[in-house]
Every structure is written in structure tokens, then in C-alpha cells.
Amino acid sequence: MITDPTLPNGPLVYAEERQHAIAALVTRDRRVSVTLAAEAFGVTTETVRRDLALLERQGLVHRVHGGAVAAGLLTTIEPAVAERDQAAPEQKDRIARAALDLLPADGGSLLLDAGTTTRRIAALLPADRSFMVVTNDAAITTTVATSTTGSDVQMLGGRIRAASLASVGPQTLAVLADVRVDVAFVGTNGLTLDHGLTTPDLDEAAVKAAMVEAGRRVVVVTDSSKIGQETLVRFARLDQIDAVVTDDGIDAATVRALESHDIDVVIA
């Protein structure tokens, strides 16, 4: 039975008591796992799923794969590019610098997903090494093409999404289907242990999924605020990525859980 001192003491005999306690857990922790809740409350996973279904109808939670998140957490809304660039700028700078240690050898190839952290990586590419850079981000293309590095850049064509300035769509996917790079640096809007990597847009999710497939080594670059978040569309499972570069806001338990999936965790 659950022994959390912040929740009702003793056995929760009535379904209403249990549902209230589950809702309290989601409010406090922002998510709950079906399996862990079943163990904590001494009921079956089917009982927990029925509880979550009721709580969702009441507007208290959103059910997701393996559990539920707080109402309002699962979103399809993306902030503007300028707003995202101003979010956690110091952490993103540190992440970009740390990611440089994961670059391929001189003459190697890398893929930079569209995003505010990957743009920082592009701006920091070492001048004494040359790479073939593939990207769906026009800003990254400009940075690499006009920098003093000896790197070449290949811009992926397609429709430009105003929300992210990323190229997406059939043209982008057609090229990526034939691309293979040494390292793919991919951003994410959400990362959870039970569901993997997610993003709000279907078209962008398809491109990110193709980028994951294109990388011999896949490195996720994300500030820690995205960890534990879940958005609309999954584009990769944890077993498809090799490393996560993040900031020191990540908790030790999550680091251990990621490492148990054979993922290298680099804390910037």
C-alpha cells in the first residue's frame, strides 16, 4: 500500500479515495505510471487504467502511453522561435559546447536538426576541422556557409514551418531516406523514460524520425526542462538514441535510468 506522507494514511478502501490520491500524485509529480501506481495502491493495472480514464473525463489528467500526465501538460502548442531562443540560453550554450566533444573526426559527416541548441552547435564548429553538415534549418545553413570553417553544408529542401523554421514534408523525407551520417544531433520537445522523444507537429516528427534513422550515432541535445515532458507525437524510442547532452537540472534518478538503456549522458 502507498505510504507517501503527503497522501492519505492507511489502506484506501474506496475507489474515490484512491482516485483522489492518484490525482494528487499527478498534481505533485506532473505524471504517474500505471505500473508504479498499481504497486503503490495494491490494485491491478486494469484498475488504475479505469481510474485514469475517469480522471481524464473529469479533466484532471491526460492519459499517455504507460500512465498519465497533469492536465495541460500534453500540448500541441509551440512557442515562437525567438521565444524558444531566449529560454534557458545559458544552459543551451553549455550544452552546445559539450556537444562538440561528440563531433565526428575531421572530414566526417553530421546532421543538425533545426533548433535553437543545434544553431549554437553550428556557430561553434571548430575552424581547424572540416565536416559535411546536413541540416533542415536555414539559419544553420547560413552560419556554416558563411563561417571561416572549411565545412560544407547541404540544406534539405521542403516546406518551411513558421513555428520552427524547419524544412519538412515529402521533399525533406525523400532526401533523408538516402542520407547516412556519422553523427545526428537531434533536438526534442519532450523526453520521457516510458515513451521516448516527442514533438508537437506530425510533419516535424516525421523528419526527426528520419534523422534518427540517418545517424550512425544519434545524440539528443536538450535542456533539462524538456525531460519529463511529453508532447503529441513520438519520433524515437530510447533504444534508438546513443547519447543525451543536457544541463545539470536533470535529476540523478533519470540519469541512472537513461544509462540503464545504454545511453551516454553528458551533463554540461
Short mmCIF file of C-alpha atoms in Angstrom, two decimals:
data_model
loop_
_atom_site.label_atom_id
_atom_site.label_comp_id
_atom_site.label_asym_id
_atom_site.label_seq_id
_atom_site.Cartn_x
_atom_site.Cartn_y
_atom_site.Cartn_z
CA MET A 1 0.00 0.00 0.00
CA ILE A 2 1.07 3.58 -0.56
CA THR A 3 2.93 5.21 2.34
CA ASP A 4 3.56 8.70 0.97
CA PRO A 5 3.16 11.06 3.95
CA THR A 6 1.67 13.75 1.73
CA LEU A 7 -1.27 11.48 0.87
CA PRO A 8 -3.99 9.81 2.98
CA ASN A 9 -2.62 7.31 5.53
CA GLY A 10 -3.71 3.71 5.70
CA PRO A 11 -5.45 1.50 3.13
CA LEU A 12 -7.54 3.31 0.55
CA VAL A 13 -10.69 1.22 0.75
CA TYR A 14 -12.91 3.22 -1.54
CA ALA A 15 -12.30 3.88 -5.24
CA GLU A 16 -12.94 7.59 -4.70
CA GLU A 17 -10.13 7.74 -2.12
CA ARG A 18 -7.73 6.01 -4.49
CA GLN A 19 -8.68 8.25 -7.39
CA HIS A 20 -8.22 11.33 -5.25
CA ALA A 21 -4.76 10.07 -4.22
CA ILE A 22 -3.80 9.35 -7.84
CA ALA A 23 -4.91 12.84 -8.87
CA ALA A 24 -2.82 14.26 -6.02
CA LEU A 25 0.23 12.33 -7.23
CA VAL A 26 -0.20 13.64 -10.77
CA THR A 27 -0.59 17.18 -9.49
CA ARG A 28 2.56 16.89 -7.40
CA ASP A 29 4.80 14.90 -9.79
CA ARG A 30 3.17 16.02 -13.07
CA ARG A 31 2.82 12.38 -14.19
CA VAL A 32 2.07 8.89 -12.89
CA SER A 33 2.96 5.41 -14.16
CA VAL A 34 0.21 2.78 -14.32
CA THR A 35 2.57 0.04 -13.13
CA LEU A 36 4.01 2.01 -10.22
CA ALA A 37 0.57 3.25 -9.15
CA ALA A 38 -0.80 -0.30 -9.19
CA GLU A 39 2.05 -1.46 -6.95
CA ALA A 40 1.72 1.55 -4.64
CA PHE A 41 -2.02 1.20 -4.13
CA GLY A 42 -2.12 -2.60 -4.14
CA VAL A 43 -4.51 -2.90 -7.09
CA THR A 44 -4.30 -4.22 -10.63
CA THR A 45 -3.06 -2.19 -13.58
CA GLU A 46 -6.53 -2.52 -15.10
CA THR A 47 -7.99 -0.81 -12.02
CA VAL A 48 -5.52 2.06 -12.32
CA ARG A 49 -6.33 2.46 -16.02
CA ARG A 50 -10.05 2.70 -15.19
CA ASP A 51 -9.24 5.29 -12.52
CA LEU A 52 -7.21 7.31 -15.02
CA ALA A 53 -9.99 7.10 -17.59
CA LEU A 54 -12.42 8.55 -15.04
CA LEU A 55 -9.97 11.28 -14.01
CA GLU A 56 -9.44 12.17 -17.67
CA ARG A 57 -13.19 12.54 -18.22
CA GLN A 58 -13.19 14.89 -15.24
CA GLY A 59 -10.45 16.96 -16.89
CA LEU A 60 -7.91 16.24 -14.14
CA VAL A 61 -5.32 14.28 -16.17
CA HIS A 62 -4.33 13.39 -19.72
CA ARG A 63 -3.72 9.70 -20.32
CA VAL A 64 -0.50 8.90 -22.18
CA HIS A 65 1.40 5.72 -23.02
CA GLY A 66 2.02 3.89 -19.73
CA GLY A 67 0.27 6.34 -17.44
CA ALA A 68 -0.98 9.92 -17.28
CA VAL A 69 0.29 13.47 -17.10
CA ALA A 70 -1.18 16.55 -15.50
CA ALA A 71 -3.98 18.24 -17.42
CA GLY A 72 -2.49 20.93 -19.62
CA LEU A 73 0.95 19.29 -19.75
CA LEU A 74 0.42 17.43 -23.01
CA THR A 75 0.35 20.14 -25.65
CA THR A 76 0.41 20.81 -29.35
CA ILE A 77 1.34 24.46 -28.84
CA GLU A 78 4.85 25.58 -29.75
CA PRO A 79 6.36 28.89 -28.66
CA ALA A 80 7.82 31.11 -31.36
CA VAL A 81 11.46 30.60 -32.38
CA ALA A 82 12.57 33.87 -30.76
CA GLU A 83 10.84 32.90 -27.52
CA ARG A 84 12.47 29.45 -27.52
CA ASP A 85 15.87 31.01 -28.17
CA GLN A 86 15.52 33.09 -25.01
CA ALA A 87 14.50 30.07 -22.91
CA ALA A 88 17.43 28.67 -20.86
CA PRO A 89 20.09 30.39 -23.01
CA GLU A 90 22.98 29.72 -20.62
CA GLN A 91 22.10 26.03 -20.43
CA LYS A 92 21.85 25.80 -24.21
CA ASP A 93 25.26 27.47 -24.60
CA ARG A 94 26.81 24.92 -22.24
CA ILE A 95 25.05 22.04 -23.97
CA ALA A 96 26.32 23.19 -27.38
CA ARG A 97 29.91 23.43 -26.11
CA ALA A 98 29.68 19.97 -24.53
CA ALA A 99 28.24 18.52 -27.74
CA LEU A 100 31.42 19.49 -29.59
CA ASP A 101 33.17 16.56 -27.88
CA LEU A 102 30.81 14.24 -29.76
CA LEU A 103 31.59 15.57 -33.23
CA PRO A 104 32.94 13.06 -35.76
CA ALA A 105 36.57 13.02 -36.79
CA ASP A 106 37.92 15.59 -39.23
CA GLY A 107 36.31 15.00 -42.62
CA GLY A 108 33.28 13.30 -41.09
CA SER A 109 29.60 14.00 -41.63
CA LEU A 110 26.99 15.30 -39.23
CA LEU A 111 23.33 16.17 -39.27
CA LEU A 112 21.99 19.17 -37.35
CA ASP A 113 18.27 19.16 -36.68
CA ALA A 114 16.51 22.54 -36.73
CA GLY A 115 16.54 24.15 -33.31
CA THR A 116 17.96 26.78 -31.03
CA THR A 117 20.54 24.48 -29.43
CA THR A 118 21.73 22.97 -32.71
CA ARG A 119 22.17 26.50 -34.08
CA ARG A 120 24.57 27.12 -31.24
CA ILE A 121 26.49 23.96 -32.19
CA ALA A 122 26.75 25.21 -35.79
CA ALA A 123 28.19 28.51 -34.61
CA LEU A 124 30.84 26.68 -32.55
CA LEU A 125 32.09 24.23 -35.19
CA PRO A 126 35.91 24.25 -34.93
CA ALA A 127 37.75 26.17 -37.64
CA ASP A 128 40.59 23.66 -37.79
CA ARG A 129 38.36 20.75 -38.85
CA SER A 130 36.08 20.22 -41.83
CA PHE A 131 32.76 18.42 -41.95
CA MET A 132 29.88 17.71 -44.29
CA VAL A 133 26.91 19.26 -42.49
CA VAL A 134 23.35 18.26 -43.41
CA THR A 135 20.50 20.32 -41.96
CA ASN A 136 16.87 21.32 -42.38
CA ASP A 137 17.47 24.70 -40.72
CA ALA A 138 18.08 27.74 -42.94
CA ALA A 139 19.83 29.61 -40.12
CA ILE A 140 22.30 26.76 -39.67
CA THR A 141 22.89 26.67 -43.40
CA THR A 142 23.78 30.35 -43.39
CA THR A 143 26.00 30.02 -40.32
CA VAL A 144 28.05 27.17 -41.75
CA ALA A 145 28.19 28.55 -45.30
CA THR A 146 29.44 31.97 -44.19
CA SER A 147 31.74 30.87 -41.37
CA THR A 148 35.51 30.60 -41.56
CA THR A 149 35.41 26.82 -41.17
CA GLY A 150 36.18 24.56 -44.07
CA SER A 151 32.92 22.68 -43.70
CA ASP A 152 30.42 22.13 -46.49
CA VAL A 153 26.69 22.29 -45.89
CA GLN A 154 23.72 20.57 -47.53
CA MET A 155 20.35 22.23 -46.93
CA LEU A 156 17.38 19.86 -47.03
CA GLY A 157 14.55 21.24 -49.15
CA GLY A 158 10.87 21.23 -48.36
CA ARG A 159 8.16 23.37 -46.80
CA ILE A 160 9.36 25.77 -44.10
CA ARG A 161 7.35 25.62 -40.87
CA ALA A 162 6.87 29.09 -39.43
CA ALA A 163 6.84 27.76 -35.84
CA SER A 164 10.33 26.27 -36.04
CA LEU A 165 11.81 27.48 -39.37
CA ALA A 166 12.48 23.82 -40.16
CA SER A 167 12.02 22.33 -43.61
CA VAL A 168 9.56 19.44 -43.56
CA GLY A 169 7.43 17.41 -45.92
CA PRO A 170 7.91 14.88 -48.74
CA GLN A 171 10.96 16.62 -50.26
CA THR A 172 12.78 16.61 -46.96
CA LEU A 173 11.94 12.99 -46.26
CA ALA A 174 12.91 11.85 -49.77
CA VAL A 175 16.46 13.15 -49.33
CA LEU A 176 16.82 11.88 -45.78
CA ALA A 177 15.82 8.38 -46.88
CA ASP A 178 19.17 8.11 -48.70
CA VAL A 179 21.34 10.00 -46.21
CA ARG A 180 23.72 8.34 -43.76
CA VAL A 181 25.83 10.50 -41.45
CA ASP A 182 28.38 9.75 -38.75
CA VAL A 183 26.51 11.70 -36.06
CA ALA A 184 22.97 13.09 -35.98
CA PHE A 185 22.34 15.85 -33.44
CA VAL A 186 18.60 15.95 -32.79
CA GLY A 187 16.51 18.25 -30.61
CA THR A 188 13.29 17.33 -28.86
CA ASN A 189 10.28 19.00 -27.25
CA GLY A 190 9.87 16.20 -24.74
CA LEU A 191 11.74 13.19 -23.36
CA THR A 192 10.21 10.62 -21.04
CA LEU A 193 11.54 7.27 -19.87
CA ASP A 194 8.40 5.35 -20.82
CA HIS A 195 7.58 6.95 -24.15
CA GLY A 196 10.80 8.33 -25.61
CA LEU A 197 11.15 11.52 -27.64
CA THR A 198 8.20 13.65 -28.74
CA THR A 199 7.37 16.82 -30.65
CA PRO A 200 4.02 18.63 -31.23
CA ASP A 201 3.90 18.53 -35.05
CA LEU A 202 3.29 15.46 -37.23
CA ASP A 203 5.40 16.71 -40.15
CA GLU A 204 8.32 17.66 -37.95
CA ALA A 205 8.07 14.34 -36.12
CA ALA A 206 8.40 12.50 -39.43
CA VAL A 207 11.56 14.46 -40.28
CA LYS A 208 13.07 13.91 -36.84
CA ALA A 209 12.34 10.19 -37.10
CA ALA A 210 14.12 10.09 -40.48
CA MET A 211 17.08 11.95 -38.97
CA VAL A 212 17.32 9.36 -36.20
CA GLU A 213 17.41 6.63 -38.84
CA ALA A 214 20.08 8.54 -40.79
CA GLY A 215 22.60 8.72 -37.95
CA ARG A 216 25.16 6.04 -37.24
CA ARG A 217 25.29 7.67 -33.82
CA VAL A 218 22.31 9.68 -32.53
CA VAL A 219 22.87 12.45 -29.98
CA VAL A 220 19.90 14.24 -28.39
CA VAL A 221 20.65 17.80 -27.29
CA THR A 222 18.07 19.22 -24.91
CA ASP A 223 17.88 21.40 -21.85
CA SER A 224 16.60 19.62 -18.75
CA SER A 225 13.22 21.40 -18.78
CA LYS A 226 12.17 19.08 -21.64
CA ILE A 227 12.92 15.93 -19.63
CA GLY A 228 9.73 14.53 -18.15
CA GLN A 229 7.64 16.43 -20.70
CA GLU A 230 5.54 14.70 -23.34
CA THR A 231 4.04 16.28 -26.46
CA LEU A 232 1.78 14.99 -29.21
CA VAL A 233 3.89 12.78 -31.49
CA ARG A 234 6.63 10.29 -30.67
CA PHE A 235 9.51 10.26 -33.15
CA ALA A 236 12.03 7.98 -31.41
CA ARG A 237 12.28 5.35 -28.70
CA LEU A 238 15.07 5.46 -26.14
CA ASP A 239 16.71 2.39 -27.67
CA GLN A 240 17.25 4.40 -30.88
CA ILE A 241 19.49 7.03 -29.32
CA ASP A 242 23.10 6.80 -28.17
CA ALA A 243 23.68 9.91 -26.08
CA VAL A 244 21.85 12.76 -24.35
CA VAL A 245 23.58 16.09 -23.77
CA THR A 246 21.74 18.19 -21.20
CA ASP A 247 22.32 20.55 -18.28
CA ASP A 248 22.70 19.91 -14.56
CA GLY A 249 18.96 20.33 -13.96
CA ILE A 250 18.48 16.63 -14.74
CA ASP A 251 17.97 14.52 -11.62
CA ALA A 252 20.23 11.62 -10.69
CA ALA A 253 17.47 9.02 -10.95
CA THR A 254 16.76 9.98 -14.56
CA VAL A 255 20.47 9.84 -15.38
CA ARG A 256 20.65 6.30 -13.98
CA ALA A 257 17.51 5.28 -15.87
CA LEU A 258 18.87 6.61 -19.17
CA GLU A 259 22.22 4.92 -18.59
CA SER A 260 20.37 1.64 -17.95
CA HIS A 261 19.20 1.96 -21.58
CA ASP A 262 22.88 2.14 -22.67
CA ILE A 263 22.57 5.89 -23.30
CA ASP A 264 25.59 8.06 -22.56
CA VAL A 265 24.51 11.08 -20.52
CA VAL A 266 26.67 14.19 -20.81
CA ILE A 267 25.87 16.91 -18.27
CA ALA A 268 27.03 20.34 -19.38
#
